[in-house]
Every structure is written in C-alpha cells, then in structure tokens.
Amino acid sequence: MHNIMHEMHSHHQRDGSETGIMRALQKNGHKLTRQRQVILEVFLKMDGHPSPEEIHKEIRRKGYRLSLATIYRTLKMLLEAGFVRKLEFGDGQSRYERQKEGNQHLHMICKCCGQTLEAPAMDVDWLFEELAEKHAFVLHSYTTYLYGLCNACISASSKKAITQKKG
Amino acid sequence: MHNIMHEMHSHHQRDGSETGIMRALQKNGHKLTRQRQVILEVFLKMDGHPSPEEIHKEIRRKGYRLSLATIYRTLKMLLEAGFVRKLEFGDGQSRYERQKEGNQHLHMICKCCGQTLEAPAMDVDWLFEELAEKHAFVLHSYTTYLYGLCNACISASSKKAITQKKG
DNA sequence: TTCAATGCAAAACATTTGCAATCTT
DNA sequence: AAGATTGCAAATGTTTTGCATTGAA
C-alpha cells in the first residue's frame, strides 16, 4: 500500500501526470472515480501549497461539486501513496504540495506577509543524509521551514522606519 | 513587543532561567502571576516537546490547578516573546520546545514509533544562511523535520522479516 | 484603583467518522 | 452483485474567545 510512486517509476514512464497517477492508484486497488479525477486535475494545476479548503473552493469555482470530506479522504490516499507531501506552516491548517521526486526544496516563510517561497535544496540533501546516518536513522524524507522576512517586507518596513523614526 | 529575549541578553546575564524569563516578561509590561510562574517552572523541567495538553497534565500531577486556556495564552505569549518555539510533528497537536539561543537542532521523527530525537544542527546553520541570502530573505529561525525510521524500529522490522519472510 | 489575567463554558475551526445511498469494477 | 467510495451530518479534538471575577501593580 505504501509508495506506489516508486512502482510507477519502474514500470511506467515517469510522467506523474494526472492519468499516470490515476493508473498507478488503480493498479493498487483504488477505484477510479469521477471525484478523484477532479481533485487530481484541479490540485495539480494549483500553485503553491493549497489547503483542503482551498482545493475545495477552487473545485467549486471551476463548476464541479463534491464534498470536503472526499477531498480529505483523497488527500490522505495520495499522501499514503507518496504522490503528495503534507506541510504545516503553523497557521492552523495543513497544506499539500505535489511530491516531485528529485525536486526537494526548502520553504521560506515570511513572518510578516505570510508568503512562502521555495529554494532548491542543493547541498542540503547529502548533509541531512550524513546527519541521519550518524544517528543510525534511515532518512525517508525531510521538510524544512525557514522563517524570516521576505524582500518585499524588509523594504516596506525600512521605508516605514524612515517615516516614523524608531520602530 | 517582539523578541524580548534579545533585550534580555544584552541587559542581563544570559541565563534564561525561570526568574530571568519572568523578569524580562515583566519588563515588557506583562504581569507576574502565579499561573505563569507555575507554567514556566513546570515547562522548563519537562523533556522533549510537550503539547499544551501534556503540560497541563504535568501541572496537575504536581498538584497545581490552572486552566488549559491559561496555558494556551501563556504559550502564545512566550512564543511572541521568543522564549519558546512551536513545532508541528503532524500528529494534530502543536508542541513546544524551549528556545535556547545557539542551540539549534534538527528533529528526526520515526514514522514507525513516533519517537523524536534531536541532532545538533552543525553545518546546517551557515548553509541555510547562505541559501536565504541568495533569495534576499532575512533568516530569523528555522525548523527541520527528518522523517524516517529510528534504529529500534529498523532492528524490529528486520527481525520480523526473518520470521515471516517477505514483509 | 485600574487594567491585565484568569477560569469557565461556549464558540470556532480543522479533521474524522458512521451510515445509507451510490458508484466501479 | 460485491465492495469501495461518496455525501451528509454528527462527532471529535484542538485552539480561541466572551465575559464576569480575580489579582498584580
């Protein structure tokens, strides 16, 4: 039941397209329902890290109609199958991003405006690997959140500081 | 109102003891109540990453009696003041750990038993710093979760594999 | 004395679940 | 036809909040 993704990559072309994922899920005993197609289709087209609620809104905006519960259930399935990653930015709701193999990245979260940007992981990969090994830990995946201020907010706040002296 | 901690470090000895923190909070206009003393005292003595609920239980176990709401409110205050860090392991409840300056570490979370261990950050620090800089991002803090299997669970599962062939 | 902080219960959320109806296969 | 999946509403679990009361300064 775990990480269908790997299987997919060995047997199929590594597309990870909507149909590719659906086929992989199907092969693993899941049924191919209209709802799952819609969720996948809409989710894959969304940028950033949408929450279940946001995915639901987007789905309705596009004229489809399905229950929030189904979105939760589908996301859980996709998570267990390894097609998505679950993120927690600390704002009370969970967020999801697509799991693209070999595309690890860090999340930089601006404390001021809440915007998140992504930085490619680069050297971090082997560093974490080495670190885990040192602790006899088998590393499967990782998530990193960098908190601070984005460029826009720094500019804004320094401008404000000039205006009102002493922030 | 933000990061009283820094202020404390420049004016006081950098102890971060219960009284040290209380004094710093007080200096910033917060009132020194019995409840806050108790929460701080108990929390600082707890290991790991206790959730508000766990802190509450521990407090009651020690014979004190105060409301869960107060714990939430106090933790929020400590968070905004920079004395604690908030963590989300993905198990549905938030967890808190003490913010010790210059003691950054990564969290290794075992997917099997749920246990978390900590690894000192080492080289990660400047790597993140460099990365942030490259994106014009001012780094304040970071949190890293490494997911995988701990030593104990690996041993256990390999033992099981021998017994039942094909896991 | 004054206003912040507390306790309590209710409210607000996000997420999960039970169950009857409905789809895939 | 059989069993998985859905929708709905209710349940759950965590966190927040309104408000009267208490307590620190």
mmCIF file of C-alpha atoms (C1' of nucleotides) in Angstrom:
data_model
loop_
_atom_site.group_PDB
_atom_site.id
_atom_site.type_symbol
_atom_site.label_atom_id
_atom_site.label_comp_id
_atom_site.label_asym_id
_atom_site.label_seq_id
_atom_site.Cartn_x
_atom_site.Cartn_y
_atom_site.Cartn_z
ATOM 1 C CA MET A 1 0.000 0.000 0.000
ATOM 2 C CA HIS A 2 2.966 2.298 0.521
ATOM 3 C CA ASN A 3 4.629 4.469 -2.061
ATOM 4 C CA ILE A 4 3.022 3.375 -5.221
ATOM 5 C CA MET A 5 5.117 6.079 -6.791
ATOM 6 C CA HIS A 6 8.256 4.015 -6.821
ATOM 7 C CA GLU A 7 6.468 1.191 -8.512
ATOM 8 C CA MET A 8 5.100 3.531 -11.094
ATOM 9 C CA HIS A 9 8.510 4.798 -11.906
ATOM 10 C CA SER A 10 9.922 1.415 -12.553
ATOM 11 C CA HIS A 11 7.081 0.082 -14.660
ATOM 12 C CA HIS A 12 5.793 3.153 -16.459
ATOM 13 C CA GLN A 13 7.267 6.219 -17.958
ATOM 14 C CA ARG A 14 7.935 8.616 -15.077
ATOM 15 C CA ASP A 15 5.308 11.151 -16.015
ATOM 16 C CA GLY A 16 3.363 11.719 -12.816
ATOM 17 C CA SER A 17 0.615 13.158 -14.948
ATOM 18 C CA GLU A 18 -2.969 13.011 -13.850
ATOM 19 C CA THR A 19 -3.619 9.876 -15.824
ATOM 20 C CA GLY A 20 -0.303 8.379 -14.821
ATOM 21 C CA ILE A 21 -1.116 8.793 -11.152
ATOM 22 C CA MET A 22 -4.636 7.511 -11.627
ATOM 23 C CA ARG A 23 -3.377 4.437 -13.377
ATOM 24 C CA ALA A 24 -0.922 3.784 -10.591
ATOM 25 C CA LEU A 25 -3.601 4.196 -7.942
ATOM 26 C CA GLN A 26 -5.903 1.899 -9.862
ATOM 27 C CA LYS A 27 -3.248 -0.736 -10.126
ATOM 28 C CA ASN A 28 -3.024 -0.620 -6.364
ATOM 29 C CA GLY A 29 -6.644 -1.452 -5.839
ATOM 30 C CA HIS A 30 -8.147 2.015 -5.657
ATOM 31 C CA LYS A 31 -11.174 2.819 -7.725
ATOM 32 C CA LEU A 32 -11.096 5.413 -10.425
ATOM 33 C CA THR A 33 -13.923 7.746 -9.528
ATOM 34 C CA ARG A 34 -15.020 10.999 -11.066
ATOM 35 C CA GLN A 35 -14.297 12.800 -7.797
ATOM 36 C CA ARG A 36 -10.724 11.632 -7.652
ATOM 37 C CA GLN A 37 -10.149 12.672 -11.215
ATOM 38 C CA VAL A 38 -11.464 16.134 -10.499
ATOM 39 C CA ILE A 39 -9.452 16.557 -7.320
ATOM 40 C CA LEU A 40 -6.279 15.441 -9.014
ATOM 41 C CA GLU A 41 -6.875 17.552 -12.080
ATOM 42 C CA VAL A 42 -7.536 20.709 -10.092
ATOM 43 C CA PHE A 43 -4.861 20.129 -7.459
ATOM 44 C CA LEU A 44 -2.113 19.506 -9.990
ATOM 45 C CA LYS A 45 -2.889 22.793 -11.677
ATOM 46 C CA MET A 46 -2.777 24.835 -8.491
ATOM 47 C CA ASP A 47 0.350 26.723 -7.498
ATOM 48 C CA GLY A 48 1.847 26.887 -4.057
ATOM 49 C CA HIS A 49 0.650 24.829 -1.145
ATOM 50 C CA PRO A 50 -3.129 24.683 -1.123
ATOM 51 C CA SER A 51 -5.086 23.580 1.918
ATOM 52 C CA PRO A 52 -8.013 21.151 1.604
ATOM 53 C CA GLU A 53 -10.340 24.106 1.962
ATOM 54 C CA GLU A 54 -8.595 25.998 -0.833
ATOM 55 C CA ILE A 55 -8.710 22.997 -3.098
ATOM 56 C CA HIS A 56 -12.399 22.695 -2.376
ATOM 57 C CA LYS A 57 -13.006 26.334 -3.240
ATOM 58 C CA GLU A 58 -11.067 26.043 -6.457
ATOM 59 C CA ILE A 59 -13.027 22.961 -7.426
ATOM 60 C CA ARG A 60 -16.316 24.734 -6.878
ATOM 61 C CA ARG A 61 -15.063 27.780 -8.710
ATOM 62 C CA LYS A 62 -14.494 25.548 -11.707
ATOM 63 C CA GLY A 63 -18.044 24.355 -11.510
ATOM 64 C CA TYR A 64 -17.514 20.934 -10.020
ATOM 65 C CA ARG A 65 -19.299 19.928 -6.881
ATOM 66 C CA LEU A 66 -18.008 17.456 -4.367
ATOM 67 C CA SER A 67 -17.751 17.222 -0.625
ATOM 68 C CA LEU A 68 -14.896 18.463 1.511
ATOM 69 C CA ALA A 69 -14.769 15.085 3.214
ATOM 70 C CA THR A 70 -13.886 13.464 -0.075
ATOM 71 C CA ILE A 71 -11.034 15.882 -0.524
ATOM 72 C CA TYR A 72 -9.670 14.977 2.877
ATOM 73 C CA ARG A 73 -10.014 11.304 2.106
ATOM 74 C CA THR A 74 -8.399 11.624 -1.294
ATOM 75 C CA LEU A 75 -5.506 13.682 0.000
ATOM 76 C CA LYS A 76 -4.872 11.094 2.667
ATOM 77 C CA MET A 77 -4.789 8.425 -0.006
ATOM 78 C CA LEU A 78 -2.418 10.424 -2.181
ATOM 79 C CA LEU A 79 -0.236 11.034 0.844
ATOM 80 C CA GLU A 80 -0.009 7.365 1.707
ATOM 81 C CA ALA A 81 0.727 6.557 -1.891
ATOM 82 C CA GLY A 82 3.524 9.094 -1.869
ATOM 83 C CA PHE A 83 2.173 11.431 -4.541
ATOM 84 C CA VAL A 84 1.813 14.435 -2.288
ATOM 85 C CA ARG A 85 3.591 15.861 0.726
ATOM 86 C CA LYS A 86 1.853 17.358 3.724
ATOM 87 C CA LEU A 87 3.103 20.639 5.111
ATOM 88 C CA GLU A 88 2.340 22.537 8.285
ATOM 89 C CA PHE A 89 3.177 26.196 8.212
ATOM 90 C CA GLY A 90 1.764 26.743 11.658
ATOM 91 C CA ASP A 91 -1.300 28.686 10.612
ATOM 92 C CA GLY A 92 -3.699 26.044 11.790
ATOM 93 C CA GLN A 93 -4.365 24.282 8.544
ATOM 94 C CA SER A 94 -2.487 21.595 6.723
ATOM 95 C CA ARG A 95 -1.196 22.226 3.272
ATOM 96 C CA TYR A 96 -0.275 19.949 0.443
ATOM 97 C CA GLU A 97 2.238 20.031 -2.324
ATOM 98 C CA ARG A 98 2.961 17.650 -5.076
ATOM 99 C CA GLN A 99 5.701 15.144 -4.450
ATOM 100 C CA LYS A 100 8.107 15.509 -7.296
ATOM 101 C CA GLU A 101 10.962 13.121 -6.955
ATOM 102 C CA GLY A 102 14.386 14.722 -7.019
ATOM 103 C CA ASN A 103 12.907 18.128 -6.531
ATOM 104 C CA GLN A 104 13.337 18.684 -2.839
ATOM 105 C CA HIS A 105 13.225 22.241 -1.678
ATOM 106 C CA LEU A 106 13.091 24.330 1.458
ATOM 107 C CA HIS A 107 10.212 26.552 2.405
ATOM 108 C CA MET A 108 10.910 30.136 3.302
ATOM 109 C CA ILE A 109 8.009 31.645 5.166
ATOM 110 C CA CYS A 110 7.726 35.371 5.689
ATOM 111 C CA LYS A 111 6.575 36.138 9.209
ATOM 112 C CA CYS A 112 5.290 39.482 8.055
ATOM 113 C CA CYS A 113 3.171 38.802 4.970
ATOM 114 C CA GLY A 114 2.888 35.043 5.256
ATOM 115 C CA GLN A 115 4.054 34.464 1.736
ATOM 116 C CA THR A 116 6.111 31.361 1.133
ATOM 117 C CA LEU A 117 8.812 30.892 -1.400
ATOM 118 C CA GLU A 118 10.816 27.867 -2.249
ATOM 119 C CA ALA A 119 14.519 27.336 -2.519
ATOM 120 C CA PRO A 120 16.037 24.283 -4.142
ATOM 121 C CA ALA A 121 17.618 22.003 -1.601
ATOM 122 C CA MET A 122 21.060 21.845 -3.165
ATOM 123 C CA ASP A 123 23.729 20.628 -0.786
ATOM 124 C CA VAL A 124 21.234 20.085 1.982
ATOM 125 C CA ASP A 125 20.419 16.617 0.734
ATOM 126 C CA TRP A 126 23.655 14.856 1.494
ATOM 127 C CA LEU A 127 24.177 16.871 4.634
ATOM 128 C CA PHE A 128 20.928 15.573 6.084
ATOM 129 C CA GLU A 129 21.740 12.115 4.867
ATOM 130 C CA GLU A 130 25.072 12.192 6.631
ATOM 131 C CA LEU A 131 23.493 13.571 9.767
ATOM 132 C CA ALA A 132 20.848 10.874 9.861
ATOM 133 C CA GLU A 133 23.402 8.175 9.313
ATOM 134 C CA LYS A 134 25.382 9.419 12.251
ATOM 135 C CA HIS A 135 22.333 8.799 14.424
ATOM 136 C CA ALA A 136 21.539 5.412 12.946
ATOM 137 C CA PHE A 137 18.427 6.881 11.412
ATOM 138 C CA VAL A 138 17.130 5.877 7.986
ATOM 139 C CA LEU A 139 16.059 9.024 6.222
ATOM 140 C CA HIS A 140 12.982 8.813 4.015
ATOM 141 C CA SER A 141 12.110 12.457 3.545
ATOM 142 C CA TYR A 142 12.503 15.813 5.145
ATOM 143 C CA THR A 143 10.799 19.156 5.449
ATOM 144 C CA THR A 144 12.498 22.416 6.263
ATOM 145 C CA TYR A 145 10.903 25.712 7.129
ATOM 146 C CA LEU A 146 12.944 28.875 7.160
ATOM 147 C CA TYR A 147 11.221 31.704 8.984
ATOM 148 C CA GLY A 148 12.124 35.326 8.496
ATOM 149 C CA LEU A 149 11.355 38.302 6.328
ATOM 150 C CA CYS A 150 10.991 38.400 2.585
ATOM 151 C CA ASN A 151 12.479 41.063 0.443
ATOM 152 C CA ALA A 152 9.255 42.996 -0.008
ATOM 153 C CA CYS A 153 8.556 43.201 3.705
ATOM 154 C CA ILE A 154 12.071 44.333 4.519
ATOM 155 C CA SER A 155 11.818 47.161 2.016
ATOM 156 C CA ALA A 156 8.415 48.112 3.337
ATOM 157 C CA SER A 157 9.499 48.151 6.968
ATOM 158 C CA SER A 158 12.673 50.136 6.339
ATOM 159 C CA LYS A 159 10.614 52.693 4.471
ATOM 160 C CA LYS A 160 8.233 52.903 7.405
ATOM 161 C CA ALA A 161 11.148 53.307 9.812
ATOM 162 C CA ILE A 162 12.334 56.385 7.973
ATOM 163 C CA THR A 163 8.885 57.909 8.148
ATOM 164 C CA GLN A 164 8.129 57.391 11.808
ATOM 165 C CA LYS A 165 11.581 57.128 13.398
ATOM 166 C CA LYS A 166 12.145 54.369 15.900
ATOM 167 C CA GLY A 167 10.026 51.288 15.061
ATOM 168 C CA MET B 1 6.745 43.518 21.941
ATOM 169 C CA HIS B 2 8.831 41.169 19.826
ATOM 170 C CA ASN B 3 11.697 39.041 20.990
ATOM 171 C CA ILE B 4 12.225 40.218 24.457
ATOM 172 C CA MET B 5 14.896 37.567 24.559
ATOM 173 C CA HIS B 6 17.391 39.665 22.672
ATOM 174 C CA GLU B 7 16.872 42.552 25.002
ATOM 175 C CA MET B 8 17.371 40.300 27.962
ATOM 176 C CA HIS B 9 20.618 39.071 26.620
ATOM 177 C CA SER B 10 22.083 42.477 26.224
ATOM 178 C CA HIS B 11 20.998 43.878 29.569
ATOM 179 C CA HIS B 12 21.084 40.874 31.851
ATOM 180 C CA GLN B 13 23.219 37.840 32.257
ATOM 181 C CA ARG B 14 22.084 35.367 29.600
ATOM 182 C CA ASP B 15 20.584 32.832 31.975
ATOM 183 C CA GLY B 16 17.133 32.141 30.575
ATOM 184 C CA SER B 17 16.205 30.768 33.946
ATOM 185 C CA GLU B 18 12.658 30.862 35.178
ATOM 186 C CA THR B 19 13.225 34.072 37.090
ATOM 187 C CA GLY B 20 15.277 35.546 34.290
ATOM 188 C CA ILE B 21 12.471 35.000 31.823
ATOM 189 C CA MET B 22 9.881 36.291 34.256
ATOM 190 C CA ARG B 23 11.869 39.434 34.846
ATOM 191 C CA ALA B 24 12.173 40.002 31.120
ATOM 192 C CA LEU B 25 8.470 39.493 30.590
ATOM 193 C CA GLN B 26 7.684 41.817 33.422
ATOM 194 C CA LYS B 27 9.935 44.482 31.994
ATOM 195 C CA ASN B 28 7.884 44.234 28.851
ATOM 196 C CA GLY B 29 4.629 45.032 30.551
ATOM 197 C CA HIS B 30 3.394 41.555 31.375
ATOM 198 C CA LYS B 31 2.186 40.790 34.845
ATOM 199 C CA LEU B 32 3.925 38.309 37.038
ATOM 200 C CA THR B 33 1.170 35.915 38.027
ATOM 201 C CA ARG B 34 1.265 32.707 39.975
ATOM 202 C CA GLN B 35 -0.046 30.801 36.963
ATOM 203 C CA ARG B 36 2.720 32.000 34.694
ATOM 204 C CA GLN B 37 5.307 31.072 37.284
ATOM 205 C CA VAL B 38 3.899 27.577 37.552
ATOM 206 C CA ILE B 39 3.661 27.070 33.807
ATOM 207 C CA LEU B 40 7.190 28.253 33.274
ATOM 208 C CA GLU B 41 8.564 26.230 36.155
ATOM 209 C CA VAL B 42 6.944 23.018 35.014
ATOM 210 C CA PHE B 43 7.536 23.514 31.311
ATOM 211 C CA LEU B 44 11.233 24.243 31.710
ATOM 212 C CA LYS B 45 11.684 21.000 33.599
ATOM 213 C CA MET B 46 9.945 18.865 31.017
ATOM 214 C CA ASP B 47 11.927 16.946 28.427
ATOM 215 C CA GLY B 48 11.094 16.662 24.781
ATOM 216 C CA HIS B 49 8.382 18.632 23.067
ATOM 217 C CA PRO B 50 5.311 18.772 25.265
ATOM 218 C CA SER B 51 1.925 19.774 23.923
ATOM 219 C CA PRO B 52 -0.307 22.193 25.842
ATOM 220 C CA GLU B 53 -2.338 19.217 26.988
ATOM 221 C CA GLU B 54 0.746 17.431 28.276
ATOM 222 C CA ILE B 55 1.931 20.500 30.101
ATOM 223 C CA HIS B 56 -1.476 20.762 31.683
ATOM 224 C CA LYS B 57 -1.392 17.155 32.833
ATOM 225 C CA GLU B 58 2.077 17.557 34.285
ATOM 226 C CA ILE B 59 0.996 20.656 36.141
ATOM 227 C CA ARG B 60 -1.958 18.862 37.688
ATOM 228 C CA ARG B 61 0.208 15.893 38.518
ATOM 229 C CA LYS B 62 2.374 18.222 40.531
ATOM 230 C CA GLY B 63 -0.639 19.376 42.449
ATOM 231 C CA TYR B 64 -1.185 22.758 40.854
ATOM 232 C CA ARG B 65 -4.503 23.640 39.345
ATOM 233 C CA LEU B 66 -4.989 26.042 36.492
ATOM 234 C CA SER B 67 -6.985 26.153 33.308
ATOM 235 C CA LEU B 68 -5.909 24.848 29.933
ATOM 236 C CA ALA B 69 -6.879 28.180 28.408
ATOM 237 C CA THR B 70 -4.260 29.895 30.506
ATOM 238 C CA ILE B 71 -1.646 27.511 29.232
ATOM 239 C CA TYR B 72 -2.555 28.307 25.666
ATOM 240 C CA ARG B 73 -2.455 32.011 26.400
ATOM 241 C CA THR B 74 0.857 31.803 28.198
ATOM 242 C CA LEU B 75 2.484 29.717 25.493
ATOM 243 C CA LYS B 76 1.381 32.226 22.915
ATOM 244 C CA MET B 77 2.939 34.980 24.964
ATOM 245 C CA LEU B 78 6.182 33.068 25.372
ATOM 246 C CA LEU B 79 6.197 32.370 21.658
ATOM 247 C CA GLU B 80 5.783 36.007 20.727
ATOM 248 C CA ALA B 81 8.483 36.937 23.201
ATOM 249 C CA GLY B 82 10.791 34.406 21.603
ATOM 250 C CA PHE B 83 11.321 32.159 24.614
ATOM 251 C CA VAL B 84 9.773 29.078 23.072
ATOM 252 C CA ARG B 85 9.474 27.532 19.644
ATOM 253 C CA LYS B 86 6.366 25.959 18.251
ATOM 254 C CA LEU B 87 6.639 22.643 16.468
ATOM 255 C CA GLU B 88 4.204 20.643 14.396
ATOM 256 C CA PHE B 89 5.006 16.989 14.035
ATOM 257 C CA GLY B 90 1.860 16.346 12.094
ATOM 258 C CA ASP B 91 0.032 14.412 14.771
ATOM 259 C CA GLY B 92 -2.653 17.012 15.170
ATOM 260 C CA GLN B 93 -1.349 18.867 18.157
ATOM 261 C CA SER B 94 1.167 21.606 18.462
ATOM 262 C CA ARG B 95 4.267 21.085 20.522
ATOM 263 C CA TYR B 96 6.616 23.451 22.214
ATOM 264 C CA GLU B 97 10.266 23.460 22.990
ATOM 265 C CA ARG B 98 12.403 25.956 24.751
ATOM 266 C CA GLN B 99 14.218 28.444 22.592
ATOM 267 C CA LYS B 100 17.836 28.184 23.519
ATOM 268 C CA GLU B 101 19.944 30.567 21.537
ATOM 269 C CA GLY B 102 22.805 28.945 19.662
ATOM 270 C CA ASN B 103 21.380 25.519 20.225
ATOM 271 C CA GLN B 104 19.619 24.839 17.002
ATOM 272 C CA HIS B 105 18.892 21.250 16.168
ATOM 273 C CA LEU B 106 17.012 19.107 13.716
ATOM 274 C CA HIS B 107 14.140 16.854 14.607
ATOM 275 C CA MET B 108 14.239 13.272 13.479
ATOM 276 C CA ILE B 109 10.807 11.712 13.625
ATOM 277 C CA CYS B 110 10.335 7.975 13.377
ATOM 278 C CA LYS B 111 7.365 7.160 11.164
ATOM 279 C CA CYS B 112 7.052 3.810 12.867
ATOM 280 C CA CYS B 113 7.087 4.513 16.604
ATOM 281 C CA GLY B 114 6.643 8.262 16.518
ATOM 282 C CA GLN B 115 9.619 8.890 18.715
ATOM 283 C CA THR B 116 11.587 12.029 18.017
ATOM 284 C CA LEU B 117 15.258 12.538 18.521
ATOM 285 C CA GLU B 118 17.334 15.590 18.055
ATOM 286 C CA ALA B 119 20.518 16.150 16.143
ATOM 287 C CA PRO B 120 22.671 19.230 16.585
ATOM 288 C CA ALA B 121 22.471 21.494 13.569
ATOM 289 C CA MET B 122 26.179 21.707 12.905
ATOM 290 C CA ASP B 123 26.964 22.877 9.374
ATOM 291 C CA VAL B 124 23.328 23.373 8.556
ATOM 292 C CA ASP B 125 23.336 26.823 10.067
ATOM 293 C CA TRP B 126 25.517 28.633 7.611
ATOM 294 C CA LEU B 127 24.152 26.624 4.718
ATOM 295 C CA PHE B 128 20.656 27.889 5.419
ATOM 296 C CA GLU B 129 22.004 31.353 5.977
ATOM 297 C CA GLU B 130 23.695 31.324 2.619
ATOM 298 C CA LEU B 131 20.600 29.940 0.972
ATOM 299 C CA ALA B 132 18.366 32.600 2.450
ATOM 300 C CA GLU B 133 20.755 35.331 1.431
ATOM 301 C CA LYS B 134 20.668 34.118 -2.120
ATOM 302 C CA HIS B 135 16.922 34.706 -2.121
ATOM 303 C CA ALA B 136 17.106 38.096 -0.413
ATOM 304 C CA PHE B 137 15.455 36.571 2.613
ATOM 305 C CA VAL B 138 16.375 37.557 6.172
ATOM 306 C CA LEU B 139 16.547 34.367 8.199
ATOM 307 C CA HIS B 140 15.316 34.529 11.779
ATOM 308 C CA SER B 141 14.915 30.896 12.630
ATOM 309 C CA TYR B 142 14.313 27.554 11.065
ATOM 310 C CA THR B 143 12.777 24.202 11.781
ATOM 311 C CA THR B 144 13.730 20.957 10.135
ATOM 312 C CA TYR B 145 11.952 17.643 10.337
ATOM 313 C CA LEU B 146 13.653 14.499 9.134
ATOM 314 C CA TYR B 147 11.238 11.624 8.641
ATOM 315 C CA GLY B 148 12.302 8.027 8.542
ATOM 316 C CA LEU B 149 12.971 5.058 10.757
ATOM 317 C CA CYS B 150 14.834 5.014 14.023
ATOM 318 C CA ASN B 151 17.338 2.383 14.929
ATOM 319 C CA ALA B 152 14.991 0.445 17.172
ATOM 320 C CA CYS B 153 12.272 0.153 14.543
ATOM 321 C CA ILE B 154 14.700 -0.936 11.866
ATOM 322 C CA SER B 155 16.000 -3.723 14.085
ATOM 323 C CA ALA B 156 12.474 -4.729 14.981
ATOM 324 C CA SER B 157 11.270 -4.828 11.393
ATOM 325 C CA SER B 158 14.260 -6.765 10.115
ATOM 326 C CA LYS B 159 13.713 -9.302 12.877
ATOM 327 C CA LYS B 160 10.086 -9.604 11.855
ATOM 328 C CA ALA B 161 11.078 -10.019 8.226
ATOM 329 C CA ILE B 162 13.187 -13.045 9.093
ATOM 330 C CA THR B 163 10.314 -14.612 10.949
ATOM 331 C CA GLN B 164 7.570 -14.192 8.387
ATOM 332 C CA LYS B 165 9.507 -13.925 5.128
ATOM 333 C CA LYS B 166 8.570 -11.195 2.727
ATOM 334 C CA GLY B 167 7.415 -8.069 4.632
ATOM 335 C "C1'" DT C 1 -7.852 51.759 41.794
ATOM 336 C "C1'" DT C 2 -7.008 50.153 37.268
ATOM 337 C "C1'" DC C 3 -6.467 47.219 33.761
ATOM 338 C "C1'" DA C 4 -4.409 42.843 32.664
ATOM 339 C "C1'" DA C 5 -5.023 37.973 33.511
ATOM 340 C "C1'" DT C 6 -7.846 34.041 34.825
ATOM 341 C "C1'" DG C 7 -11.499 30.382 34.702
ATOM 342 C "C1'" DC C 8 -15.250 28.660 32.750
ATOM 343 C "C1'" DA C 9 -18.181 27.452 29.251
ATOM 344 C "C1'" DA C 10 -19.302 28.312 24.689
ATOM 345 C "C1'" DA C 11 -17.630 29.035 20.150
ATOM 346 C "C1'" DA C 12 -14.801 28.347 16.360
ATOM 347 C "C1'" DC C 13 -12.045 25.598 13.492
ATOM 348 C "C1'" DA C 14 -9.989 21.711 11.152
ATOM 349 C "C1'" DT C 15 -10.422 16.959 10.548
ATOM 350 C "C1'" DT C 16 -12.583 12.403 11.008
ATOM 351 C "C1'" DT C 17 -16.283 9.130 11.008
ATOM 352 C "C1'" DG C 18 -20.906 6.422 10.818
ATOM 353 C "C1'" DC C 19 -24.115 5.212 7.722
ATOM 354 C "C1'" DA C 20 -27.259 4.963 3.924
ATOM 355 C "C1'" DA C 21 -27.084 5.717 -0.940
ATOM 356 C "C1'" DT C 22 -24.306 5.382 -5.000
ATOM 357 C "C1'" DC C 23 -20.990 4.318 -7.992
ATOM 358 C "C1'" DT C 24 -16.652 0.977 -10.183
ATOM 359 C "C1'" DT C 25 -15.335 -2.996 -11.381
ATOM 360 C "C1'" DA D 1 -23.556 -8.374 -7.473
ATOM 361 C "C1'" DA D 2 -19.913 -7.036 -4.231
ATOM 362 C "C1'" DG D 3 -17.393 -3.954 -2.141
ATOM 363 C "C1'" DA D 4 -15.276 0.520 -2.315
ATOM 364 C "C1'" DT D 5 -16.483 5.408 -2.364
ATOM 365 C "C1'" DT D 6 -19.366 9.272 -1.594
ATOM 366 C "C1'" DG D 7 -22.182 12.862 0.787
ATOM 367 C "C1'" DC D 8 -24.112 14.383 4.613
ATOM 368 C "C1'" DA D 9 -24.389 15.358 9.227
ATOM 369 C "C1'" DA D 10 -22.722 14.383 13.532
ATOM 370 C "C1'" DA D 11 -18.693 13.637 16.301
ATOM 371 C "C1'" DT D 12 -14.058 14.643 17.594
ATOM 372 C "C1'" DG D 13 -10.141 17.149 19.084
ATOM 373 C "C1'" DT D 14 -7.636 21.291 19.393
ATOM 374 C "C1'" DT D 15 -7.425 26.077 19.992
ATOM 375 C "C1'" DT D 16 -9.731 30.518 20.758
ATOM 376 C "C1'" DT D 17 -12.881 33.729 22.895
ATOM 377 C "C1'" DG D 18 -16.611 36.340 25.639
ATOM 378 C "C1'" DC D 19 -17.423 37.690 29.953
ATOM 379 C "C1'" DA D 20 -17.725 38.027 34.841
ATOM 380 C "C1'" DT D 21 -14.352 37.664 38.523
ATOM 381 C "C1'" DT D 22 -9.820 37.941 40.442
ATOM 382 C "C1'" DG D 23 -5.358 39.725 41.158
ATOM 383 C "C1'" DA D 24 -0.912 42.370 40.237
ATOM 384 C "C1'" DA D 25 0.908 46.901 40.075
#
